[in-house]
Amino acid sequence: MSADPYSATVRGLFATTPHAGDLAGAESVSTSDQDVRIRLSASVEDGVIRTMRFRAWGCPHLVAAAEAACAALEGQAAAGLVDWAAADLMENLPVPVEKTGRILVLEDTVRSLGRALCDRT
Amino acid sequence: MTEGYIYLDYAASTPVDPRVFDRMRECSEATCANPSSTHAAGRLSQDIVAGAGAQVAGLLNVDPKTLVWTSGATESDNLAIAGGARYRAHRGKHIVTMKTEHKAVTDVFDTLAKEGFEVTWADAGANGLLDPAAFEAALRDDTQFVSIMFVNNETGVIQDIEALGTICRQRDILFHVDAAQAVGKLPIDLGKLPIDLMSLTAHKFYGPKGVGALYIADRPGCHVEPILFGGGQQRRLRPGTLPTELIAGLGMTAEIAAGRIGDDLEHLKTLRDTLWRGIRDIEGISLNGDPNGFPGILNVSVDDVEGESLLLALEPLLVATGSACNSKSQEPSYVLRALGLTDMQAQSAIRFSVGRPTTMNEVEFAARHYRAAIDKLRALAPERAA
């Protein structure tokens, strides 16, 4: 059988999305670009991201990347979001080169959320 | 079939009927000889090919001598269109087809345009049908060749071949029909239909891949120039050693189809109706193409759902986002765009195609699963900006 366009990691993250949804009253940012739409929300306590949620309209790689990013960023310092890079995520999933632009929209959204959280505090 | 999946992509290809396999094995064991050889074993191969010709001819109600064996519908289309238009070039350079044809047709027209032919791309209506009056208005005194598909591979739309062919016959225009999705699935009587050239392939109706045929009507002025060279086989129209076993398989495929087209159509209609009933009340859903089209195909779009994610969320259903030949591309289907769908609608389109082995349980599951996939993706998506 020829190569599956989706790795087992992408399939798993796409199939089960515990971080999908919204956080009432939390900081959130939305982005729409490159034929994708993303919204990220995060609640922060003592400068640390306690809970993070996403909504995404786009290809399976984008959904998987958003789920993985939310899971990875919970417990991290909120200040770190402003220079978060998606490079490691893209390598781990992995994301095909033609979809890089979509994942960079996610990267931009994470950074926007980081700036919004900094402004809030 | 791939274990754990539900195959609903019968418009892309079909499983080989076990009786067809048996016939191919039987022929392969009987003789390995080249049907062009004149010795005893070669003559046996010739007899096998002749028998298959009679079977295919029986399905279509034609003389076996009107059939040219090919590798499939793409080659048949190429031979019919390039060969037919070039043969008729002395009568004019204007040729006509539709925007919604298969690439095996449109790419040949593009090639002919580069050779100096003038192409008119006829529009389909929103339902995918070509209006015969509009079609006639597009014809000119120098129109010499027309190609229209019988059943659209993406939408299942059935063109009014009799009306279109009659118009062509009245004007002595060579009329080709790509019937890859129609032969063996719809009753086709070429003794009555005004068709000059017709392409078919075995693998779309439970035969092997790699074999097809081109029908060339036996009437004055109906001929094609060869597009392959290298031998005198098949009256020099299509040189090359005939694949005896594959042709025997196509013959058996045709014989089986001839005995069950009515039952097959009834089965497919029941399945498609059940599937459509199960999903038609989903918000924002639309059926693409004529609702009275071929019952083996149901093509639907939904508003604001991303197509690639939908396809993955639909697993274990094996369906298509467009024609299989086009689905590796990220581009929305040009066929659906030609029907007036937006990029977004075309990109979310799913083609369900059912076949003989499809069961009621499978389509009922498909309807529930499609609904669940739409719900899941809509729940994941953020609202659109106002």
PDB file of N, CA and C in Angstrom, chain A residues 1 6 10-11 14-17 20 22 35 37-39 54-61 63 99 102, chain B residues 2 5 304-310 312-313 315 330 344 347 376-385:
ATOM      1  N   MET A   1       0.858  -1.191   0.000  1.00  0.00           N
ATOM      2  CA  MET A   1       0.000   0.000   0.000  1.00  0.00           C
ATOM      3  C   MET A   1       0.899   1.249   0.000  1.00  0.00           C
ATOM      4  N   TYR A   6      -1.455  10.787   6.082  1.00  0.00           N
ATOM      5  CA  TYR A   6      -1.530  11.201   7.493  1.00  0.00           C
ATOM      6  C   TYR A   6      -0.771  10.206   8.358  1.00  0.00           C
ATOM      7  N   VAL A  10      -0.985  12.258  13.472  1.00  0.00           N
ATOM      8  CA  VAL A  10      -2.002  13.175  12.948  1.00  0.00           C
ATOM      9  C   VAL A  10      -3.385  12.535  13.044  1.00  0.00           C
ATOM     10  N   ARG A  11      -3.465  11.269  12.692  1.00  0.00           N
ATOM     11  CA  ARG A  11      -4.769  10.587  12.760  1.00  0.00           C
ATOM     12  C   ARG A  11      -5.311  10.588  14.194  1.00  0.00           C
ATOM     13  N   PHE A  14      -6.364  14.124  15.255  1.00  0.00           N
ATOM     14  CA  PHE A  14      -7.566  14.560  14.540  1.00  0.00           C
ATOM     15  C   PHE A  14      -8.807  13.841  15.080  1.00  0.00           C
ATOM     16  N   ALA A  15      -8.632  12.574  15.405  1.00  0.00           N
ATOM     17  CA  ALA A  15      -9.785  11.770  15.838  1.00  0.00           C
ATOM     18  C   ALA A  15     -10.257  12.161  17.234  1.00  0.00           C
ATOM     19  N   THR A  16      -9.325  12.475  18.105  1.00  0.00           N
ATOM     20  CA  THR A  16      -9.673  12.792  19.492  1.00  0.00           C
ATOM     21  C   THR A  16      -9.156  14.193  19.820  1.00  0.00           C
ATOM     22  N   THR A  17     -10.077  15.072  20.098  1.00  0.00           N
ATOM     23  CA  THR A  17      -9.677  16.477  20.294  1.00  0.00           C
ATOM     24  C   THR A  17     -10.194  16.998  21.636  1.00  0.00           C
ATOM     25  N   ALA A  20     -10.633  20.786  22.056  1.00  0.00           N
ATOM     26  CA  ALA A  20     -11.534  21.557  21.190  1.00  0.00           C
ATOM     27  C   ALA A  20     -12.585  22.253  22.042  1.00  0.00           C
ATOM     28  N   ASP A  22     -14.275  26.221  23.671  1.00  0.00           N
ATOM     29  CA  ASP A  22     -14.020  27.599  24.086  1.00  0.00           C
ATOM     30  C   ASP A  22     -13.864  27.648  25.602  1.00  0.00           C
ATOM     31  N   ASP A  35      -6.875  30.138   3.797  1.00  0.00           N
ATOM     32  CA  ASP A  35      -7.984  29.173   3.741  1.00  0.00           C
ATOM     33  C   ASP A  35      -8.179  28.403   5.040  1.00  0.00           C
ATOM     34  N   ARG A  37      -9.292  28.905   9.433  1.00  0.00           N
ATOM     35  CA  ARG A  37      -9.753  29.787  10.517  1.00  0.00           C
ATOM     36  C   ARG A  37      -9.378  29.127  11.846  1.00  0.00           C
ATOM     37  N   ILE A  38      -8.843  29.907  12.740  1.00  0.00           N
ATOM     38  CA  ILE A  38      -8.420  29.373  14.039  1.00  0.00           C
ATOM     39  C   ILE A  38      -8.856  30.329  15.136  1.00  0.00           C
ATOM     40  N   ARG A  39      -9.320  29.768  16.247  1.00  0.00           N
ATOM     41  CA  ARG A  39      -9.516  30.580  17.448  1.00  0.00           C
ATOM     42  C   ARG A  39      -8.865  29.846  18.614  1.00  0.00           C
ATOM     43  N   PHE A  54      -9.076  25.252  21.539  1.00  0.00           N
ATOM     44  CA  PHE A  54      -8.991  25.740  20.157  1.00  0.00           C
ATOM     45  C   PHE A  54     -10.287  25.440  19.415  1.00  0.00           C
ATOM     46  N   ARG A  55     -10.488  26.211  18.382  1.00  0.00           N
ATOM     47  CA  ARG A  55     -11.442  25.856  17.321  1.00  0.00           C
ATOM     48  C   ARG A  55     -10.703  26.040  16.014  1.00  0.00           C
ATOM     49  N   ALA A  56     -10.954  25.168  15.063  1.00  0.00           N
ATOM     50  CA  ALA A  56     -10.220  25.256  13.795  1.00  0.00           C
ATOM     51  C   ALA A  56     -11.080  24.801  12.632  1.00  0.00           C
ATOM     52  N   TRP A  57     -10.961  25.515  11.545  1.00  0.00           N
ATOM     53  CA  TRP A  57     -11.568  25.124  10.272  1.00  0.00           C
ATOM     54  C   TRP A  57     -10.421  25.004   9.287  1.00  0.00           C
ATOM     55  N   GLY A  58     -10.169  23.785   8.851  1.00  0.00           N
ATOM     56  CA  GLY A  58      -9.059  23.583   7.926  1.00  0.00           C
ATOM     57  C   GLY A  58      -8.788  22.106   7.744  1.00  0.00           C
ATOM     58  N   CYS A  59      -7.631  21.803   7.220  1.00  0.00           N
ATOM     59  CA  CYS A  59      -7.287  20.418   6.884  1.00  0.00           C
ATOM     60  C   CYS A  59      -6.968  19.616   8.153  1.00  0.00           C
ATOM     61  N   PRO A  60      -6.877  18.304   8.046  1.00  0.00           N
ATOM     62  CA  PRO A  60      -6.584  17.482   9.229  1.00  0.00           C
ATOM     63  C   PRO A  60      -5.260  17.851   9.902  1.00  0.00           C
ATOM     64  N   HIS A  61      -4.271  18.248   9.122  1.00  0.00           N
ATOM     65  CA  HIS A  61      -2.992  18.617   9.741  1.00  0.00           C
ATOM     66  C   HIS A  61      -3.156  19.851  10.639  1.00  0.00           C
ATOM     67  N   VAL A  63      -5.950  20.781  12.234  1.00  0.00           N
ATOM     68  CA  VAL A  63      -6.688  20.373  13.439  1.00  0.00           C
ATOM     69  C   VAL A  63      -5.752  19.640  14.391  1.00  0.00           C
ATOM     70  N   LYS A  99       1.637  22.369   3.232  1.00  0.00           N
ATOM     71  CA  LYS A  99       0.703  22.857   4.259  1.00  0.00           C
ATOM     72  C   LYS A  99       1.393  23.722   5.311  1.00  0.00           C
ATOM     73  N   ARG A 102      -0.337  26.938   6.410  1.00  0.00           N
ATOM     74  CA  ARG A 102      -1.491  26.843   7.321  1.00  0.00           C
ATOM     75  C   ARG A 102      -1.027  26.723   8.778  1.00  0.00           C
TER      76      ARG A 102
ATOM     77  N   THR B   2     -10.643  -3.775   0.935  1.00  0.00           N
ATOM     78  CA  THR B   2      -9.807  -3.379   2.065  1.00  0.00           C
ATOM     79  C   THR B   2     -10.562  -3.605   3.371  1.00  0.00           C
ATOM     80  N   TYR B   5     -12.986  -1.283   5.998  1.00  0.00           N
ATOM     81  CA  TYR B   5     -13.521  -0.109   5.306  1.00  0.00           C
ATOM     82  C   TYR B   5     -14.817  -0.465   4.583  1.00  0.00           C
ATOM     83  N   ASP B 304     -19.797  25.312   4.565  1.00  0.00           N
ATOM     84  CA  ASP B 304     -18.846  25.596   5.633  1.00  0.00           C
ATOM     85  C   ASP B 304     -18.260  24.353   6.312  1.00  0.00           C
ATOM     86  N   VAL B 305     -17.897  23.367   5.493  1.00  0.00           N
ATOM     87  CA  VAL B 305     -17.154  22.214   6.021  1.00  0.00           C
ATOM     88  C   VAL B 305     -15.947  22.009   5.111  1.00  0.00           C
ATOM     89  N   GLU B 306     -14.787  21.804   5.704  1.00  0.00           N
ATOM     90  CA  GLU B 306     -13.561  21.666   4.917  1.00  0.00           C
ATOM     91  C   GLU B 306     -13.490  20.248   4.336  1.00  0.00           C
ATOM     92  N   GLY B 307     -13.257  20.166   3.038  1.00  0.00           N
ATOM     93  CA  GLY B 307     -13.374  18.899   2.325  1.00  0.00           C
ATOM     94  C   GLY B 307     -12.393  17.827   2.741  1.00  0.00           C
ATOM     95  N   GLU B 308     -11.129  18.203   2.936  1.00  0.00           N
ATOM     96  CA  GLU B 308     -10.128  17.190   3.271  1.00  0.00           C
ATOM     97  C   GLU B 308     -10.382  16.611   4.664  1.00  0.00           C
ATOM     98  N   SER B 309     -10.744  17.472   5.587  1.00  0.00           N
ATOM     99  CA  SER B 309     -11.069  16.975   6.928  1.00  0.00           C
ATOM    100  C   SER B 309     -12.320  16.110   6.890  1.00  0.00           C
ATOM    101  N   LEU B 310     -13.258  16.498   6.041  1.00  0.00           N
ATOM    102  CA  LEU B 310     -14.479  15.692   5.918  1.00  0.00           C
ATOM    103  C   LEU B 310     -14.141  14.291   5.408  1.00  0.00           C
ATOM    104  N   LEU B 312     -11.403  12.618   5.743  1.00  0.00           N
ATOM    105  CA  LEU B 312     -10.757  11.812   6.786  1.00  0.00           C
ATOM    106  C   LEU B 312     -11.756  11.450   7.886  1.00  0.00           C
ATOM    107  N   ALA B 313     -12.618  12.398   8.231  1.00  0.00           N
ATOM    108  CA  ALA B 313     -13.610  12.118   9.275  1.00  0.00           C
ATOM    109  C   ALA B 313     -14.599  11.051   8.816  1.00  0.00           C
ATOM    110  N   GLU B 315     -13.860   8.299   7.255  1.00  0.00           N
ATOM    111  CA  GLU B 315     -13.358   6.929   7.358  1.00  0.00           C
ATOM    112  C   GLU B 315     -14.106   6.209   8.478  1.00  0.00           C
ATOM    113  N   GLN B 330      -5.495  19.499  -4.992  1.00  0.00           N
ATOM    114  CA  GLN B 330      -6.205  20.273  -3.976  1.00  0.00           C
ATOM    115  C   GLN B 330      -7.244  21.185  -4.623  1.00  0.00           C
ATOM    116  N   MET B 344     -15.808  26.824  -2.275  1.00  0.00           N
ATOM    117  CA  MET B 344     -16.059  26.219  -0.966  1.00  0.00           C
ATOM    118  C   MET B 344     -17.032  25.046  -1.082  1.00  0.00           C
ATOM    119  N   GLN B 347     -15.369  22.191  -2.938  1.00  0.00           N
ATOM    120  CA  GLN B 347     -14.309  21.580  -2.150  1.00  0.00           C
ATOM    121  C   GLN B 347     -14.875  20.650  -1.077  1.00  0.00           C
ATOM    122  N   LYS B 376     -19.329  16.873  13.827  1.00  0.00           N
ATOM    123  CA  LYS B 376     -18.028  16.993  14.502  1.00  0.00           C
ATOM    124  C   LYS B 376     -17.241  18.176  13.950  1.00  0.00           C
ATOM    125  N   LEU B 377     -17.169  18.283  12.626  1.00  0.00           N
ATOM    126  CA  LEU B 377     -16.356  19.350  12.028  1.00  0.00           C
ATOM    127  C   LEU B 377     -16.967  20.725  12.271  1.00  0.00           C
ATOM    128  N   ARG B 378     -18.285  20.784  12.265  1.00  0.00           N
ATOM    129  CA  ARG B 378     -18.923  22.079  12.553  1.00  0.00           C
ATOM    130  C   ARG B 378     -18.718  22.490  13.998  1.00  0.00           C
ATOM    131  N   ALA B 379     -18.696  21.490  14.881  1.00  0.00           N
ATOM    132  CA  ALA B 379     -18.459  21.803  16.297  1.00  0.00           C
ATOM    133  C   ALA B 379     -17.023  22.284  16.507  1.00  0.00           C
ATOM    134  N   LEU B 380     -16.106  21.782  15.697  1.00  0.00           N
ATOM    135  CA  LEU B 380     -14.700  22.184  15.818  1.00  0.00           C
ATOM    136  C   LEU B 380     -14.447  23.590  15.289  1.00  0.00           C
ATOM    137  N   ALA B 381     -15.264  24.022  14.335  1.00  0.00           N
ATOM    138  CA  ALA B 381     -14.940  25.250  13.599  1.00  0.00           C
ATOM    139  C   ALA B 381     -15.339  26.503  14.352  1.00  0.00           C
ATOM    140  N   PRO B 382     -14.511  27.531  14.283  1.00  0.00           N
ATOM    141  CA  PRO B 382     -14.928  28.825  14.837  1.00  0.00           C
ATOM    142  C   PRO B 382     -15.945  29.480  13.901  1.00  0.00           C
ATOM    143  N   GLU B 383     -16.702  30.412  14.422  1.00  0.00           N
ATOM    144  CA  GLU B 383     -17.665  31.110  13.567  1.00  0.00           C
ATOM    145  C   GLU B 383     -16.907  31.867  12.490  1.00  0.00           C
ATOM    146  N   ARG B 384     -17.581  32.047  11.374  1.00  0.00           N
ATOM    147  CA  ARG B 384     -16.980  32.847  10.306  1.00  0.00           C
ATOM    148  C   ARG B 384     -17.090  34.318  10.676  1.00  0.00           C
ATOM    149  N   ALA B 385     -16.088  35.076  10.265  1.00  0.00           N
ATOM    150  CA  ALA B 385     -16.139  36.512  10.519  1.00  0.00           C
ATOM    151  C   ALA B 385     -17.302  37.127   9.775  1.00  0.00           C
TER     152      ALA B 385
END
